[in-house]
Amino acid sequence: MTRAKLKVHVQKDRSLIVTHNKKAIEELLDAVGGVPTLANFLNLGYTTVNSWKERGRISKAGAKLVANHPLMGKYYKEEDLRLDLECKYNGEPKE
């Protein structure tokens, strides 16, 4: 694969990850009832959770909090909320 083709491939992968992460946080917020409710569930500030919504991506620590929460952890794993946590930096699957 040429360098130019590899660059396009990596950009497409990143685009898919960004889209997935954005949908995941939107779905999570819809499921729990919005930013204030999620902030209360996780014992975090409103601005923290709202920044996830605005960025379109939950933080790694936030994904871990959700996955370890007694109610939400049944339905959400870290990898579900942050697709990029499923892969190493080079795009290869975790071992």
XYZ file of C-alpha atoms in Angstrom:
95
model
C 0.000 0.000 0.000
C 1.399 3.381 -0.952
C 1.851 6.114 1.622
C -1.004 8.173 0.126
C -3.421 5.223 0.173
C -2.398 4.399 3.745
C -3.079 8.002 4.801
C -6.596 7.890 3.283
C -7.255 4.528 4.985
C -6.204 5.886 8.394
C -8.339 9.015 7.926
C -11.393 6.889 7.119
C -10.801 4.772 10.226
C -10.507 7.875 12.391
C -13.679 9.266 10.867
C -15.553 6.065 11.713
C -14.231 6.138 15.273
C -15.245 9.782 15.739
C -18.727 9.069 14.388
C -19.127 6.002 16.609
C -17.958 7.825 19.742
C -20.340 10.707 19.089
C -23.306 8.380 18.612
C -22.365 6.436 21.741
C -22.393 9.482 24.031
C -25.637 10.733 22.464
C -27.300 7.344 22.989
C -26.059 7.150 26.576
C -27.394 10.630 27.359
C -30.745 9.788 25.770
C -30.965 6.527 27.717
C -30.355 8.089 31.136
C -32.323 11.285 30.563
C -29.717 13.859 29.706
C -26.621 15.569 31.023
C -27.851 16.386 34.561
C -29.023 12.835 35.198
C -25.794 11.257 33.971
C -23.769 13.724 36.034
C -25.760 12.761 39.134
C -25.418 9.017 38.441
C -21.647 9.339 38.128
C -21.296 11.905 40.914
C -19.647 14.344 38.508
C -20.210 17.982 37.719
C -22.647 19.048 35.031
C -19.884 20.826 33.117
C -17.788 17.664 32.920
C -20.559 15.606 31.352
C -21.658 18.514 29.174
C -18.112 18.794 27.800
C -18.365 15.153 26.685
C -21.560 16.000 24.844
C -20.042 19.069 23.202
C -16.859 17.222 22.202
C -18.843 14.220 21.013
C -16.674 11.885 23.050
C -16.651 10.650 26.616
C -13.304 10.659 28.406
C -11.499 7.389 29.091
C -12.079 7.877 32.816
C -15.757 8.625 32.158
C -16.152 5.495 30.067
C -14.643 3.507 32.917
C -17.037 5.124 35.432
C -20.042 4.223 33.280
C -18.818 0.654 32.722
C -18.285 0.179 36.474
C -21.607 1.763 37.485
C -23.980 -0.837 38.993
C -26.889 0.104 36.727
C -25.286 1.381 33.525
C -22.428 -1.134 33.556
C -24.891 -3.866 32.615
C -25.532 -2.151 29.301
C -22.355 -0.223 28.482
C -18.749 -1.327 28.266
C -15.803 1.018 27.909
C -15.269 -0.183 24.334
C -18.915 0.592 23.501
C -18.487 4.209 24.537
C -15.001 4.749 23.129
C -14.263 2.647 20.078
C -10.673 3.862 20.114
C -10.116 2.081 23.452
C -10.550 -1.168 21.544
C -7.483 -0.532 19.402
C -3.876 0.384 19.862
C -2.638 3.647 18.346
C -1.688 1.940 15.070
C -5.199 0.577 14.579
C -4.359 -3.021 15.427
C -6.741 -4.886 17.770
C -5.783 -5.321 21.412
C -4.067 -8.600 22.201
